[in-house]
Coordinates of C-alpha atoms in Angstrom, one line a residue:
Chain A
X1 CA 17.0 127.7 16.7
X2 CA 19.7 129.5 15.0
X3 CA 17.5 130.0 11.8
X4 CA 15.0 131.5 13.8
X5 CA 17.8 133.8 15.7
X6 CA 19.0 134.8 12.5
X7 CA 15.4 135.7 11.0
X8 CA 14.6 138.0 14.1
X9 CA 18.1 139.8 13.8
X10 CA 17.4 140.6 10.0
X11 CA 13.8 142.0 10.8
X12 CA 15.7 143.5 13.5
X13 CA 18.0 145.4 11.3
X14 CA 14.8 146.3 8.8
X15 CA 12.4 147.4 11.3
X16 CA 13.1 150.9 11.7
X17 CA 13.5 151.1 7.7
X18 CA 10.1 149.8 7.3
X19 CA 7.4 152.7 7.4
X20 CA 5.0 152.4 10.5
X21 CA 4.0 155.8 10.8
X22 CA 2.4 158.2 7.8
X23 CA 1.6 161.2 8.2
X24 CA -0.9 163.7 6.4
X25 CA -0.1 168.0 6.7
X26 CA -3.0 169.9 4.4
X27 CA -5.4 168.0 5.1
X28 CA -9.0 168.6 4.0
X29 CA -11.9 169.2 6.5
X30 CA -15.4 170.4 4.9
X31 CA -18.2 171.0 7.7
X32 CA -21.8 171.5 6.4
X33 CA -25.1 172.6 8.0
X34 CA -28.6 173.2 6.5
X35 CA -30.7 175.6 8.3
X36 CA -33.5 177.1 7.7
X37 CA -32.3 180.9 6.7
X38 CA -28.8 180.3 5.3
X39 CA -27.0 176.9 4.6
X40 CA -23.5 177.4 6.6
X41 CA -20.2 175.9 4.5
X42 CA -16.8 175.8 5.6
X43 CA -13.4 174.7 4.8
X44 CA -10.5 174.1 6.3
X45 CA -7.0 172.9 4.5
X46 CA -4.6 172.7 7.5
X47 CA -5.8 169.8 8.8
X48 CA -2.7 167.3 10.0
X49 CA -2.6 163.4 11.3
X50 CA -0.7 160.5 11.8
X51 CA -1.6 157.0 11.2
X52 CA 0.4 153.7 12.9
X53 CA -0.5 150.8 10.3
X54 CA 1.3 148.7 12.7
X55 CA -1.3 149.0 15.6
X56 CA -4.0 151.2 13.8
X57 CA -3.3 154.1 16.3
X58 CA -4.6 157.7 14.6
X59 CA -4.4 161.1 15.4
X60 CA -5.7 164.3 14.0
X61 CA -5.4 167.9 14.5
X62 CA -7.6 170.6 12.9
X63 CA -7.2 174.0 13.6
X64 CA -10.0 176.0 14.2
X65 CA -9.4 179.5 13.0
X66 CA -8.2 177.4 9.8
X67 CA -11.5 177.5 8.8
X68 CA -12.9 179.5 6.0
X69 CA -16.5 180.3 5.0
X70 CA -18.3 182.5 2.5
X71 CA -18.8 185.4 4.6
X72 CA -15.8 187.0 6.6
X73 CA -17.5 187.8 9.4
X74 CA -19.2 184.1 9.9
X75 CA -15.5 183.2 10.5
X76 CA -15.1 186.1 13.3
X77 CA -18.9 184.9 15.0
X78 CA -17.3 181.1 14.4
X79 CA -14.0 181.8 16.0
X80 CA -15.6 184.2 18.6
X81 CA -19.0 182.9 19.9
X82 CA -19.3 179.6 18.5
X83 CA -15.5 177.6 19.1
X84 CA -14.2 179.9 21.2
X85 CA -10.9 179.3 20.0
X86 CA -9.1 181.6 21.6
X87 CA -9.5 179.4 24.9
X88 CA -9.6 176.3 22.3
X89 CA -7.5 176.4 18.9
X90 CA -7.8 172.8 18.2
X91 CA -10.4 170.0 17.9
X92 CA -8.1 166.6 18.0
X93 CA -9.4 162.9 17.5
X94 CA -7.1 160.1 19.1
X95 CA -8.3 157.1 18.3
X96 CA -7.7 153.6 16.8
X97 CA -9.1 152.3 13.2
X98 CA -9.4 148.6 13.5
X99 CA -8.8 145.7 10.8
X100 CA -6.9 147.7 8.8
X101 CA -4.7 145.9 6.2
X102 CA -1.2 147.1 5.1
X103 CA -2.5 146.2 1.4
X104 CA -3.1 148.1 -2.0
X105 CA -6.8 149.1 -2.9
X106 CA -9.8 150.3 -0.5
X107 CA -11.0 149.4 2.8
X108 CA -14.3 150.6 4.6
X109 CA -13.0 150.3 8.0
X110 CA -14.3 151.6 11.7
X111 CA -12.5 154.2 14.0
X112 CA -13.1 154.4 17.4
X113 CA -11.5 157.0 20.3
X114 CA -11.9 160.1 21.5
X115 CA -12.9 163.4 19.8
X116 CA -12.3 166.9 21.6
X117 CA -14.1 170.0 19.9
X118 CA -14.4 172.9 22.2
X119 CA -12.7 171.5 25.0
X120 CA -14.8 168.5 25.6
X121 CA -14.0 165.1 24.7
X122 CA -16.3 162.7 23.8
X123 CA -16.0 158.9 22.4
X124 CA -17.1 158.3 18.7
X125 CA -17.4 155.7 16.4
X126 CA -17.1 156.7 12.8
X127 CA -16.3 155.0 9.5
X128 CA -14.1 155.8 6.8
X129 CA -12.4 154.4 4.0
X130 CA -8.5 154.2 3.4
X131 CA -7.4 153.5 -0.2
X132 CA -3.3 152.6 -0.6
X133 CA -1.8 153.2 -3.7
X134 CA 1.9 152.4 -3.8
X135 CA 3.3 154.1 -0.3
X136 CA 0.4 156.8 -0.6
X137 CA -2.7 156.3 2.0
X138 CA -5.7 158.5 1.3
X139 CA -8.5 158.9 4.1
X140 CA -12.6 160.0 3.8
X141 CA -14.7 159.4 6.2
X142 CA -18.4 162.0 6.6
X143 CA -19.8 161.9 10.0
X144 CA -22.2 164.0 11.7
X145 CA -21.1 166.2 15.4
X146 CA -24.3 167.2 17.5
X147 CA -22.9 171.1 18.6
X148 CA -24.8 170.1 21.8
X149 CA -22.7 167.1 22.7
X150 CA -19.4 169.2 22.4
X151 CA -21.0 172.2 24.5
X152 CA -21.0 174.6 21.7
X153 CA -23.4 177.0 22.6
X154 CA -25.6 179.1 20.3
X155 CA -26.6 182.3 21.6
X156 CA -30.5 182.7 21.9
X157 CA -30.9 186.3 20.6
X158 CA -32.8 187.5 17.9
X159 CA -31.8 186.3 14.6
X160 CA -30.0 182.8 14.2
X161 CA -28.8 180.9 11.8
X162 CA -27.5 178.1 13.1
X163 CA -27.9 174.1 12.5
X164 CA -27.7 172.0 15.9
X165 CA -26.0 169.3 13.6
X166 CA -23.4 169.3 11.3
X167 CA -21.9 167.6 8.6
X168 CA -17.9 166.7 8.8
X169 CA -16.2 165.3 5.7
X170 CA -12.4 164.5 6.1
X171 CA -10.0 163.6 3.0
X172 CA -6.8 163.1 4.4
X173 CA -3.3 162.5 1.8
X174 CA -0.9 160.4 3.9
X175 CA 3.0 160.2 3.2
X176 CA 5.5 157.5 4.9
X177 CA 6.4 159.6 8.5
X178 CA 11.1 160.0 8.1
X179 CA 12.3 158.4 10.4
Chain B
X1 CA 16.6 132.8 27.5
X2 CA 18.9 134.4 24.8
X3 CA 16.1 133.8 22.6
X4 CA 13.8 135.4 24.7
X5 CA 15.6 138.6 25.1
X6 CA 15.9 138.5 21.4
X7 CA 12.2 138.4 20.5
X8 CA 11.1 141.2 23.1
X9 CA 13.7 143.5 21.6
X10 CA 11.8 142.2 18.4
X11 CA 8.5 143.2 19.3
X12 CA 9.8 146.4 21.1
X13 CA 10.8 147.5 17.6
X14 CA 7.4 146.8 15.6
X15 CA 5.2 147.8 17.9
X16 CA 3.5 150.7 17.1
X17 CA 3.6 154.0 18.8
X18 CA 0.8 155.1 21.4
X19 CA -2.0 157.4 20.8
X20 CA -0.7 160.2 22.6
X21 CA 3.0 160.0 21.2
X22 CA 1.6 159.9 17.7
X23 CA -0.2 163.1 19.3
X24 CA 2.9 164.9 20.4
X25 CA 4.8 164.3 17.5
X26 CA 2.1 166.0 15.4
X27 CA 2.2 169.0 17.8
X28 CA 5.8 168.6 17.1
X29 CA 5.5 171.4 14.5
X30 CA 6.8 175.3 15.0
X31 CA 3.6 177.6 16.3
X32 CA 2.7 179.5 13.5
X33 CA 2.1 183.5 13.5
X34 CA -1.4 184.2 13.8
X35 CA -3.2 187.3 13.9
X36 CA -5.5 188.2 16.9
X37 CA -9.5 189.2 15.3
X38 CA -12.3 190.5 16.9
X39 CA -10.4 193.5 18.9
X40 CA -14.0 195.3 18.8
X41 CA -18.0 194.3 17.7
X42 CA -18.2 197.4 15.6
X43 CA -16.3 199.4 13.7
X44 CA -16.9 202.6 16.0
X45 CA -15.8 202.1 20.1
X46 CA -19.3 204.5 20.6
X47 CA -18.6 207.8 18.6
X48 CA -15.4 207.0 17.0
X49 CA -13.6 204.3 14.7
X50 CA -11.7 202.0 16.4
X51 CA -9.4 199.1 15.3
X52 CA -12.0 196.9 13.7
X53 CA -12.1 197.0 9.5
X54 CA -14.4 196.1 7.3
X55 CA -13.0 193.5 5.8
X56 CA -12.5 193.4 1.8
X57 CA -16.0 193.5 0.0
X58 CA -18.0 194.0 2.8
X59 CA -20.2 196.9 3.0
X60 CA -21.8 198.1 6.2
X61 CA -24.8 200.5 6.8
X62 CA -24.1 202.4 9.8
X63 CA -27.1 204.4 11.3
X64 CA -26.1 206.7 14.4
X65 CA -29.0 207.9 16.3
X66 CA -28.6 210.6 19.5
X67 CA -31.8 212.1 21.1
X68 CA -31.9 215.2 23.2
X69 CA -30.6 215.9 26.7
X70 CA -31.9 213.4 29.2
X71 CA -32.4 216.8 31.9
X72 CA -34.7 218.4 29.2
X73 CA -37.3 217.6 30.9
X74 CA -40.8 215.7 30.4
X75 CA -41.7 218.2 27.7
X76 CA -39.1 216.9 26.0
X77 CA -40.0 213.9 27.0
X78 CA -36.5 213.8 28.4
X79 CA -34.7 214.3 25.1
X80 CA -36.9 211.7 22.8
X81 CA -38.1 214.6 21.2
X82 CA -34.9 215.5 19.7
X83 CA -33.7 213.3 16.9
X84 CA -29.7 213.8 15.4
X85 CA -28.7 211.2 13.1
X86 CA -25.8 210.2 11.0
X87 CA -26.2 207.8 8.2
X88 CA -23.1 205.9 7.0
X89 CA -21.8 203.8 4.6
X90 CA -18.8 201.8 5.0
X91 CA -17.1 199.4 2.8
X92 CA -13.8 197.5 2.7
X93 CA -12.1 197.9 -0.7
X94 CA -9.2 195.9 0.9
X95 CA -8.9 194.3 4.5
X96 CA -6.9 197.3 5.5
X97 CA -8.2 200.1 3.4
X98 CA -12.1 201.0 4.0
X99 CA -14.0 204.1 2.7
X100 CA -17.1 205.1 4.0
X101 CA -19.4 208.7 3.7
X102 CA -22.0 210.0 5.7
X103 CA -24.2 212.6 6.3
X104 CA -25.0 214.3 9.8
X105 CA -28.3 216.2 10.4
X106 CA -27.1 218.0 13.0
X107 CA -25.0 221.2 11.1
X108 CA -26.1 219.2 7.6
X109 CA -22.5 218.0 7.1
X110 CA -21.4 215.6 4.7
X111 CA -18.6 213.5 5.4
X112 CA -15.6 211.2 4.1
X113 CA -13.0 208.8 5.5
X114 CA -10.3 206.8 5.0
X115 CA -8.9 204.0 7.2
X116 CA -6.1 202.1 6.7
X117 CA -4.4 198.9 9.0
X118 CA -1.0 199.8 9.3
X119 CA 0.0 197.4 11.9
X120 CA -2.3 194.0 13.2
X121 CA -2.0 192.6 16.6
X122 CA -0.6 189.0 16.1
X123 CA 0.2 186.1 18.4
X124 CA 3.1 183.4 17.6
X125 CA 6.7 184.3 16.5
X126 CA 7.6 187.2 14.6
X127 CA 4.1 188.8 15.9
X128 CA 3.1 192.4 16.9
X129 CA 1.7 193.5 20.7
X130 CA -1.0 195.6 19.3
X131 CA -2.5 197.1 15.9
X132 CA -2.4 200.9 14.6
X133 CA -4.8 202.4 12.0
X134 CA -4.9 205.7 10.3
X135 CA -7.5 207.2 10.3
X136 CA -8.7 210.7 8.5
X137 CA -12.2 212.8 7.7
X138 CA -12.9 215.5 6.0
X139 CA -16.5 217.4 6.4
X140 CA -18.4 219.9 5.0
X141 CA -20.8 221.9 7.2
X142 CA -24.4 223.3 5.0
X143 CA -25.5 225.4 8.1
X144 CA -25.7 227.6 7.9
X145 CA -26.8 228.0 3.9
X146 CA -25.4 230.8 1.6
X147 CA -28.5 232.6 2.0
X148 CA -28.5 232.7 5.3
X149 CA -24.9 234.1 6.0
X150 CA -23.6 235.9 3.0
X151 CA -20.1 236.2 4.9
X152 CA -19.4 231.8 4.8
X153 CA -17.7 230.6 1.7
X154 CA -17.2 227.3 0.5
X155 CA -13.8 227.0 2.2
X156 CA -15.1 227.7 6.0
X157 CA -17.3 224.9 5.7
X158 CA -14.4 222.5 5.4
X159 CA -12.6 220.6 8.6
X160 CA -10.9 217.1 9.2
X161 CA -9.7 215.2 12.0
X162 CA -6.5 213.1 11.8
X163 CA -6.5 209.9 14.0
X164 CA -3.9 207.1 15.2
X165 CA -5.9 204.0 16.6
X166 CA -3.9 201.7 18.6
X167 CA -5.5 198.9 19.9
X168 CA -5.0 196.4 22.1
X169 CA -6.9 192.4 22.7
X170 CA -5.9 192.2 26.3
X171 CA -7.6 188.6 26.7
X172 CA -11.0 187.2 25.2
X173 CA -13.1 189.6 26.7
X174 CA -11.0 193.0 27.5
X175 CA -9.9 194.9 24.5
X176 CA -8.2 198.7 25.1
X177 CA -7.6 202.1 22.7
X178 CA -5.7 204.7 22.6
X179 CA -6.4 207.7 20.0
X180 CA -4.8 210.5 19.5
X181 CA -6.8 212.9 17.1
X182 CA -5.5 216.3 15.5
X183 CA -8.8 218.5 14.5
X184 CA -8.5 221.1 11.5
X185 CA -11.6 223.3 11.1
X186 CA -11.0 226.0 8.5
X187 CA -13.5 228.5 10.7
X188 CA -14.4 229.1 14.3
X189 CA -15.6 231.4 16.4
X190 CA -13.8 234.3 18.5
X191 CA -13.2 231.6 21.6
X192 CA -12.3 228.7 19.8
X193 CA -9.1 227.6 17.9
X194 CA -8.5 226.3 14.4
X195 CA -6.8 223.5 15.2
X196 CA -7.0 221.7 18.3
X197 CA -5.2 218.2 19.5
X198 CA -6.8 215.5 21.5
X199 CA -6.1 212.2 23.2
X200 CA -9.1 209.4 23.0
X201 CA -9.1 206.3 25.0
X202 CA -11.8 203.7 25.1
X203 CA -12.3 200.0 25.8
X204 CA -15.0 197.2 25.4
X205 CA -15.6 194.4 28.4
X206 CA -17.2 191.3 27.0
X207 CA -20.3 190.7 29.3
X208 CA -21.5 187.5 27.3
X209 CA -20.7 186.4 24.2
X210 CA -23.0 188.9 22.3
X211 CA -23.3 191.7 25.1
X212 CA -19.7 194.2 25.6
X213 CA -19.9 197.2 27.6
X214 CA -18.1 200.0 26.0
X215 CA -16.3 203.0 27.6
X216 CA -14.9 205.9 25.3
X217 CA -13.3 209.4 26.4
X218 CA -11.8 212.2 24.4
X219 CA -9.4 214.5 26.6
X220 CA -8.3 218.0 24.9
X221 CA -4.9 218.5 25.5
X222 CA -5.1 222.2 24.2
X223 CA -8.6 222.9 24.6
X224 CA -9.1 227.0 24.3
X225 CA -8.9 229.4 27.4
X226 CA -12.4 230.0 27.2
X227 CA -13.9 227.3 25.7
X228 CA -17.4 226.8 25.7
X229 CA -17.2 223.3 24.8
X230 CA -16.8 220.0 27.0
X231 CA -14.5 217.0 27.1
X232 CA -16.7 213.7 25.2
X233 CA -17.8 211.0 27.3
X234 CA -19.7 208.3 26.6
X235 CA -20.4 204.8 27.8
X236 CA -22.4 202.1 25.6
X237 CA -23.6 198.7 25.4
X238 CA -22.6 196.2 22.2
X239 CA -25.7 193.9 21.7
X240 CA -24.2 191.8 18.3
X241 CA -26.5 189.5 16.5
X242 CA -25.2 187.5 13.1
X243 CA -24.6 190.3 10.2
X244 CA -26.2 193.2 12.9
X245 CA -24.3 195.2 15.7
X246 CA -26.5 197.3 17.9
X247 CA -24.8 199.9 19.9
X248 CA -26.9 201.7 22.5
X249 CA -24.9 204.4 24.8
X250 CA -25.1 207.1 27.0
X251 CA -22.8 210.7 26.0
X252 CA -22.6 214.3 26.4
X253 CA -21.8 214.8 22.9
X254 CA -24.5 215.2 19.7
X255 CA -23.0 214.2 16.9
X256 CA -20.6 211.4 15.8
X257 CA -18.6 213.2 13.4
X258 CA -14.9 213.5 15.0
X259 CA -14.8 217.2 14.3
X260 CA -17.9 217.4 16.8
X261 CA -17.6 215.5 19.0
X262 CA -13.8 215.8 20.3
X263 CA -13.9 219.4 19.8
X264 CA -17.2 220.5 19.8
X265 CA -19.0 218.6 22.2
X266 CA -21.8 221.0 24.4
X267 CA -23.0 219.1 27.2
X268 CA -21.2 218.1 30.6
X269 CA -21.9 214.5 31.4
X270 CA -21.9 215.2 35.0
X271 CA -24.4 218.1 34.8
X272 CA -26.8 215.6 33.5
X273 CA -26.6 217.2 29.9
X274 CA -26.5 213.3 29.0
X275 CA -27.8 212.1 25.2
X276 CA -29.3 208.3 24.9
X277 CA -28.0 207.5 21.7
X278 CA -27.8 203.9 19.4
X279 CA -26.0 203.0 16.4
X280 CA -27.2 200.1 14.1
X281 CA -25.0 198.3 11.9
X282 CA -26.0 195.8 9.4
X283 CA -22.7 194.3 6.9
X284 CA -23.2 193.5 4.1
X285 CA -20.9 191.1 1.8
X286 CA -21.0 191.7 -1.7
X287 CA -19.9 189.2 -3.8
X288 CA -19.6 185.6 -3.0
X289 CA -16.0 184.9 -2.9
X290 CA -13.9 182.8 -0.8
X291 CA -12.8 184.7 2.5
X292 CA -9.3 184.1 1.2
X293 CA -7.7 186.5 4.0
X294 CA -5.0 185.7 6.4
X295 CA -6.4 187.0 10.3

């Protein structure tokens, strides 16, 4: 009994030493669409998130006028007409990855949660791989976004150039959160 | 029970933070200064510049088309008869500093410009309410030709217009100008004056997200006692498609040179001396490099 007592009052006094939370600033978004007249590119470095090993809780932010694209004024029609992101700087994910393992090396794992791009929130399941080198995380993960399921709407007029799919590749750095 | 206590507090400590903290503590951060894009579609309101640059590399191809007088009857076939044209080219040798020439057919001028963002319209801390561009022409009038009027030299030909452009993104959809504009034209006739000062205003609504309705007036402050010459007017329509901005208005002035049409501008919009009018614009962006600009 006492053993025990005295065993939870050392992890006590370590837990709040012991990293739980990392967090990655900078982090790397790509998007990708073919389409028929142009193939549409864009990169984004701002990205942020935070990942709880301890329960697998995950969060990310990306904002959207971040983005940057071969043609200036793609960005403006992006910002403007496409994202809005005036009325909606941000497309977040809040979600869980499960089975992750607080070990060295590379995982495939699963996320699950919620995903809001242009205001509306949708639940996805996406995979990804974490790799761990000493207290260094690094995230990928490629998944495709339908611009119908998120309500982004493409203006029927004339010329367009636009993809109804596109392809989203994250590669997140992660660094133990301070305490 | 002690025990208990003990091992709650325990699992109190490891357990990991909930979704939505782990969310506000990454909206934790300090808002960042950001700068507000997309005051205007075009680079003109209807006849002149407003806020909106080229930005570096990008060349546009501006075509300004005005027919005749709507009232000039179906001879005329109410003014389709009558073609003036300006054809422009614009390009951004930095995001604040564009160059662009043209050439008018009206009086056969050719024409310069330089632009330059002295102030951008920002959101965030340590931002600006508004943006303010300089803006200045010159022009030089062929008609009439040597030939024709022994008594014009090279110098009478010449004029500019200097220009402040303030602008304003209200919200999304409303964006405002103000523009005042000092004229310079080296000769005149008996009634009118060298140089004459005006104040512009104009606006854009957002209808959609590729339709704006455009408004755009130039008041003369000291506009000569006997002036034959009218206050511009003009309303418009911003239909924007990808790399292409189509303007199509309704004005009492002819040409879109800012010597013209603030100072010289014939017909009264109420009288019915109205002009349909369009500008196309097609950018252009040369070279392939990174947009590497801050908004």
């Amino acid at each position: 009994m006492k053993t025990l007592l005295a065993l939870l009052l050392i992890t006590l006094s370590f837990a709040p030493v012991l990293a739980q939370q990392y967090k990655a600033e900078n982090g790397y978004v790509r998007f990708f669409s073919e389409a028929a007249l142009e193939d549409i590119a864009a990169e984004n470095k701002k990205g942020s998130s935070i990942f709880d090993v301890s329960n697998g809780n995950i969060v990310f932010s990306i904002p959207i006028t971040s983005f940057e694209f071969e043609k200036s004024l793609m960005r403006e029609h992006f910002n403007e007409k496409y994202m809005e992101s005036e009325k909606y700087p941000k497309a977040v994910f809040k979600g869980n990855i499960t089975d992750f393992e607080d070990r060295e090396g590379t995982q495939n794992l699963q996320a699950h949660g919620n995903m809001t791009i242009h205001g509306v929130t949708r639940q996805i399941n996406t995979k990804g791989k974490i790799m761990k080198e000493g207290d260094q995380l690094r995230l990928t993960s490629t998944f495709i976004v339908r611009l119908e399921d998120y309500e982004v709407k493409i203006p029927k007029l004339l010329w367009q150039n636009i993809a109804e799919e596109v392809e989203v590749t994250l590669d997140f750095q992660y660094k133990p959160l301070a305490q | 029970m002690k025990w208990i206590l003990l091992t709650l507090a325990y699992c109190a400590a490891i357990q990991g933070m909930a979704q939505d903290d782990l969310m506000a503590l990454l909206d934790d951060e300090p808002a960042k200064k950001e700068n507000v894009y997309a005051t205007f579609k075009g680079t003109r309101i209807i006849l002149g510049h407003s806020v909106k640059m080229r930005k570096k590399k990008e060349l546009e191809l501006l075509i300004s088309h005005r027919f005749g007088r709507i009232n000039s009857g179906a001879h005329e076939l109410w003014g389709l008869d009558v073609a003036n044209i300006r054809i422009g080219l614009e390009y951004g040798v930095m995001d604040n500093l564009n160059i662009g020439v043209g050439r008018s057919s009206f009086d056969k001028s050719f024409d310069g410009f330089i632009k330059y963002k002295l102030l951008q319209q920002s959101t965030g801390p340590g931002s600006f309410p508004f943006s303010v561009v300089f803006f200045n022409s010159w022009a030089v009038r062929t008609t009439p030709q040597q030939e024709d009027d022994p008594s014009y030299d090279f110098q009478d030909r010449l004029s500019s217009a200097s220009q402040l452009l303030i602008g304003k993104k209200i919200s999304p959809a409303l964006s405002l100008q103000l523009m005042p504009v000092f004229v310079h034209k080296n000769r005149v006739s008996r009634i009118d004056e060298n140089s004459q000062f005006a104040l512009g205003a104009g606006g854009r609504m957002k209808l959609t997200k590729s339709l704006a309705l455009n408004l755009e007036y130039y008041y003369r402050v000291d506009a000569p006692e006997r002036t034959e010459f009218n206050n511009s007017l003009s309303v418009g329509l911003d239909i924007e498609t990808g790399g292409h901005v189509f303007q199509l208005h309704f004005t009492n002035s002819t040409m879109t040179l800012e010597r013209a049409f603030v100072t010289e501008t014939f017909g009264d919009f109420f009288e019915g001396d109205i002009h349909f009018g369009f500008n196309i614009s097609r950018t252009f962006q040369l070279g392939g490099k990174k947009d590497e600009t801050s908004w």
